[in-house]
Tab-separated table of C-alpha atoms in Angstrom:
chain	number	residue	atom	x	y	z
A	795	MET	CA	18.088	-8.918	9.375
A	796	ASN	CA	17.877	-11.145	12.570
A	797	SER	CA	15.134	-13.707	12.882
A	798	GLU	CA	13.159	-11.453	15.373
A	799	ALA	CA	12.490	-8.758	12.799
A	800	GLN	CA	12.081	-11.417	9.797
A	801	THR	CA	9.995	-9.754	7.002
A	802	GLY	CA	6.289	-10.911	6.981
A	803	LEU	CA	3.930	-12.104	4.413
A	804	TYR	CA	1.494	-9.556	3.386
A	805	LEU	CA	-1.004	-11.792	1.316
A	806	LEU	CA	-3.204	-10.008	-1.676
A	807	THR	CA	-6.293	-11.795	-2.465
A	808	PRO	CA	-6.977	-12.306	-6.397
A	809	ALA	CA	-8.920	-9.963	-8.076
A	810	LYS	CA	-11.908	-12.303	-8.320
A	811	ILE	CA	-12.992	-14.873	-5.783
A	812	ASP	CA	-15.809	-17.467	-5.782
A	813	LEU	CA	-17.185	-16.758	-2.312
A	814	ASP	CA	-18.512	-20.496	-2.099
A	815	THR	CA	-14.787	-21.836	-2.455
A	816	PHE	CA	-12.431	-19.227	-1.461
A	817	PRO	CA	-12.827	-18.983	2.141
A	818	ALA	CA	-11.874	-22.644	2.592
A	819	LEU	CA	-8.882	-22.170	0.400
A	820	LEU	CA	-7.797	-18.946	2.407
A	821	ALA	CA	-8.286	-20.769	5.902
A	822	ASP	CA	-5.798	-23.793	4.432
A	823	VAL	CA	-3.342	-20.867	3.391
A	824	LEU	CA	-3.638	-19.064	6.764
A	825	ASP	CA	-3.250	-22.321	8.584
A	826	THR	CA	0.163	-22.698	7.392
A	827	GLY	CA	1.334	-20.120	9.578
A	828	ALA	CA	3.029	-18.348	6.771
A	829	VAL	CA	0.942	-15.307	6.460
A	830	ASP	CA	0.807	-12.230	8.729
A	831	CYS	CA	-1.894	-9.902	7.060
A	832	VAL	CA	-4.251	-10.165	4.277
A	833	GLN	CA	-5.537	-7.659	1.980
A	834	LEU	CA	-9.155	-7.828	0.009
A	835	ARG	CA	-8.321	-6.748	-3.346
A	836	LEU	CA	-11.129	-7.193	-5.635
A	837	LYS	CA	-11.726	-5.819	-9.392
A	838	ASP	CA	-15.135	-4.944	-11.149
A	839	ILE	CA	-17.260	-5.571	-7.963
A	840	ASP	CA	-20.089	-3.602	-6.665
A	841	ASP	CA	-20.399	-2.423	-2.754
A	842	ASN	CA	-22.723	-5.521	-2.061
A	843	GLY	CA	-20.100	-7.644	-3.652
A	844	ILE	CA	-17.423	-6.557	-1.278
A	845	ILE	CA	-19.628	-6.336	1.791
A	846	ALA	CA	-20.429	-10.265	1.075
A	847	ALA	CA	-16.908	-10.863	0.712
A	848	VAL	CA	-15.866	-9.215	3.630
A	849	LYS	CA	-18.546	-11.161	5.774
A	850	LYS	CA	-17.305	-14.506	4.723
A	851	LEU	CA	-13.536	-13.779	4.955
A	852	LEU	CA	-13.296	-11.733	8.029
A	853	PRO	CA	-14.165	-14.576	10.514
A	854	VAL	CA	-11.427	-16.760	8.670
A	855	CYS	CA	-8.907	-14.171	9.522
A	856	SER	CA	-10.036	-13.058	12.962
A	857	GLU	CA	-10.276	-16.718	14.162
A	858	ARG	CA	-6.471	-16.966	13.201
A	859	ASP	CA	-5.718	-13.722	14.466
A	860	ILE	CA	-4.802	-12.237	11.030
A	861	PRO	CA	-5.649	-8.734	10.007
A	862	LEU	CA	-7.782	-8.221	7.117
A	863	ILE	CA	-7.201	-5.162	5.330
A	864	LEU	CA	-9.901	-3.712	2.559
A	865	ASN	CA	-8.385	-1.956	-0.433
A	866	ASP	CA	-9.361	1.568	-1.603
A	867	ARG	CA	-12.498	1.770	0.578
A	868	PRO	CA	-12.356	2.989	4.171
A	869	ASP	CA	-16.114	3.593	4.377
A	870	LEU	CA	-16.804	0.065	3.738
A	871	ALA	CA	-13.710	-1.087	5.756
A	872	HIS	CA	-15.416	0.797	8.854
A	873	LYS	CA	-18.911	-0.697	7.978
A	874	THR	CA	-17.992	-4.146	7.718
A	875	GLY	CA	-15.518	-4.341	10.552
A	876	CYS	CA	-12.365	-4.782	9.016
A	877	ASP	CA	-9.047	-4.326	10.783
A	878	GLY	CA	-7.845	-1.626	8.498
A	879	VAL	CA	-7.844	-0.069	4.900
A	880	HIS	CA	-5.130	0.422	2.406
A	881	ILE	CA	-5.512	3.596	0.372
A	882	GLY	CA	-3.686	4.591	-2.933
A	883	GLU	CA	-3.289	8.255	-4.091
A	884	ASP	CA	-6.322	8.122	-6.195
A	885	ASP	CA	-8.750	6.884	-3.097
A	886	GLY	CA	-8.909	9.920	-0.833
A	887	SER	CA	-6.990	11.561	1.654
A	888	TYR	CA	-5.112	9.842	4.446
A	889	ASP	CA	-6.831	12.288	6.828
A	890	GLU	CA	-10.162	11.268	5.792
A	891	ALA	CA	-9.284	7.458	5.844
A	892	ARG	CA	-7.999	7.912	9.289
A	893	LYS	CA	-11.132	10.038	10.433
A	894	ILE	CA	-13.438	7.079	9.352
A	895	MET	CA	-11.294	4.301	10.546
A	896	GLY	CA	-10.453	5.676	13.768
A	897	GLU	CA	-7.000	5.360	15.872
A	898	GLU	CA	-7.606	1.823	16.836
A	899	HIS	CA	-7.623	0.493	13.051
A	900	ILE	CA	-4.886	0.023	10.405
A	901	VAL	CA	-4.620	2.783	7.647
A	902	GLY	CA	-1.854	1.850	5.148
A	903	VAL	CA	-0.757	3.896	2.034
A	904	SER	CA	0.948	3.394	-1.379
A	905	CYS	CA	3.873	5.652	-1.911
A	906	TYR	CA	5.003	4.099	-4.932
A	907	ASP	CA	8.497	5.736	-5.510
A	908	SER	CA	8.121	8.684	-3.251
A	909	ARG	CA	10.021	8.853	-0.064
A	910	HIS	CA	8.492	12.507	0.493
A	911	ARG	CA	4.959	11.192	0.379
A	912	ALA	CA	5.951	8.289	2.665
A	913	MET	CA	7.638	10.728	5.335
A	914	GLU	CA	4.702	12.917	5.125
A	915	LEU	CA	2.025	10.453	5.764
A	916	GLY	CA	4.297	8.381	8.034
A	917	GLU	CA	4.372	11.490	10.403
A	918	LYS	CA	1.053	12.151	10.193
A	919	GLY	CA	0.463	8.509	11.596
A	920	ALA	CA	-0.002	6.055	9.016
A	921	ASP	CA	0.580	2.368	10.168
A	922	TYR	CA	2.656	1.461	7.123
A	923	VAL	CA	3.964	2.721	3.591
A	924	ALA	CA	3.869	0.577	0.571
A	925	PHE	CA	6.883	0.930	-2.110
A	926	GLY	CA	6.707	-0.417	-5.588
A	927	ALA	CA	6.381	-1.990	-8.108
A	928	PHE	CA	9.875	-3.620	-7.846
A	929	PHE	CA	9.457	-6.223	-10.615
A	930	PRO	CA	6.759	-6.732	-13.552
A	931	THR	CA	3.290	-7.780	-12.357
A	932	THR	CA	0.480	-8.777	-14.165
A	933	THR	CA	-1.912	-8.129	-11.241
A	934	LYS	CA	-1.994	-4.431	-11.669
A	935	ASP	CA	-0.432	-1.694	-14.044
A	936	PRO	CA	2.441	-0.175	-12.108
A	937	ARG	CA	2.510	3.684	-12.144
A	938	THR	CA	6.263	3.608	-10.877
A	939	TRP	CA	9.389	1.283	-10.674
A	940	VAL	CA	11.512	1.323	-7.769
A	941	GLU	CA	14.729	-0.484	-6.619
A	942	PRO	CA	15.144	-2.160	-3.051
A	943	GLU	CA	17.609	0.808	-2.250
A	944	ILE	CA	14.398	2.799	-1.568
A	945	ILE	CA	13.658	0.262	1.414
A	946	GLU	CA	17.020	0.596	2.649
A	947	ILE	CA	17.230	4.332	2.730
A	948	TRP	CA	13.600	4.339	4.450
A	949	THR	CA	14.471	1.767	7.198
A	950	THR	CA	17.834	3.991	8.007
A	951	PHE	CA	15.477	7.133	8.911
A	952	THR	CA	12.356	5.753	10.339
A	953	THR	CA	10.621	3.056	12.130
A	954	VAL	CA	7.596	3.191	10.262
A	955	PRO	CA	6.946	-0.431	8.685
A	956	CYS	CA	7.035	-0.524	4.940
A	957	VAL	CA	5.779	-3.012	2.473
A	958	ALA	CA	7.360	-3.979	-0.934
A	959	ILE	CA	5.063	-4.744	-3.579
A	960	GLY	CA	4.754	-5.314	-7.324
A	961	GLY	CA	5.841	-8.890	-8.941
A	962	ILE	CA	7.469	-10.421	-5.743
A	963	ASN	CA	8.086	-14.234	-5.486
A	964	ALA	CA	10.181	-16.996	-3.913
A	965	ASP	CA	13.073	-16.267	-6.422
A	966	ASN	CA	13.426	-12.554	-6.392
A	967	LEU	CA	12.336	-11.442	-2.720
A	968	ALA	CA	15.755	-11.563	-1.357
A	969	PRO	CA	17.046	-8.319	-2.138
A	970	LEU	CA	14.084	-6.679	-0.515
A	971	VAL	CA	14.137	-9.001	2.692
A	972	GLN	CA	17.861	-8.027	2.941
A	973	ALA	CA	17.293	-4.180	2.156
A	974	GLY	CA	14.707	-4.478	5.277
A	975	ALA	CA	11.618	-4.628	4.200
A	976	ASP	CA	8.758	-5.238	6.958
A	977	PHE	CA	6.382	-7.190	4.839
A	978	VAL	CA	6.529	-8.334	1.133
A	979	ALA	CA	2.877	-8.145	-0.776
A	980	ILE	CA	2.394	-11.280	-2.722
A	981	SER	CA	-0.575	-12.393	-4.695
A	982	GLY	CA	0.049	-14.522	-7.811
A	983	ALA	CA	3.203	-16.295	-6.402
A	984	VAL	CA	0.774	-17.799	-3.710
A	985	TRP	CA	-2.422	-18.427	-5.610
A	986	ASN	CA	-0.862	-19.498	-8.741
A	987	HIS	CA	1.698	-21.729	-7.212
A	988	PRO	CA	1.832	-25.293	-9.248
A	989	ASP	CA	1.346	-27.159	-5.890
A	990	GLY	CA	-1.414	-25.131	-4.660
A	991	ALA	CA	-1.703	-21.879	-2.541
A	992	PRO	CA	-0.933	-23.408	0.918
A	993	ALA	CA	2.520	-24.667	-0.647
A	994	GLY	CA	2.839	-21.297	-2.353
A	995	ALA	CA	2.765	-19.430	1.031
A	996	LYS	CA	5.098	-21.658	2.678
A	997	ALA	CA	7.718	-21.502	-0.356
A	998	ILE	CA	7.514	-17.677	0.423
A	999	ARG	CA	7.999	-18.153	3.942
A	1000	ALA	CA	10.859	-20.454	3.316
A	1001	ALA	CA	12.530	-17.977	0.781
A	1002	ILE	CA	12.228	-15.025	3.527
A	1003	ALA	CA	13.949	-17.309	5.899
A	1004	ALA	CA	16.746	-18.284	3.470
A	1005	ALA	CA	17.219	-14.442	2.834
A	1006	SER	CA	17.348	-13.344	6.370
A	1007	GLU	CA	20.245	-15.599	6.952
A	1008	GLU	CA	22.357	-14.638	3.903
């Protein structure tokens, strides 16, 4: 891959966040310049909690021209003014999400290990497809396991962007970058970095740059 098409960092939020402190932390991470997109992915929280989180985090992202994508909920993504939504196979249909979000907003889809699902939704107009999991992860119980080859095949046949997800960190992302992933989705490797989340984001960006040059 050349530097002009360098893989981007698609940052997933932790499953639980403290709205008193997390916005400032997210701002510090985004100010590194290492992040291309943020997905708000919270667990065990009601609609009011999601809305409150978006209200705090959307300005942080918007001020830095970084899209904020809400996981699972096109209805709340539209209501709160998010830049887009990410849906899995169990989160309703792509058609319904697109109808809610409109053509001007991002709709991304989880495709797990299925190139067929990815091709179908890509042809319908999905803004990106996500494949995974590539490595063991504590963030989510993966329903499928995939190899970097799926990205290589995908990028050979289509220009629809793809996101690699699942257990990715600075030490193992090289094969995904070299296979042509447009983005790598990262959570723990940033937020749990021993030197802090900003250092974690910089480490991912450095690893992407190194892999791109190999």
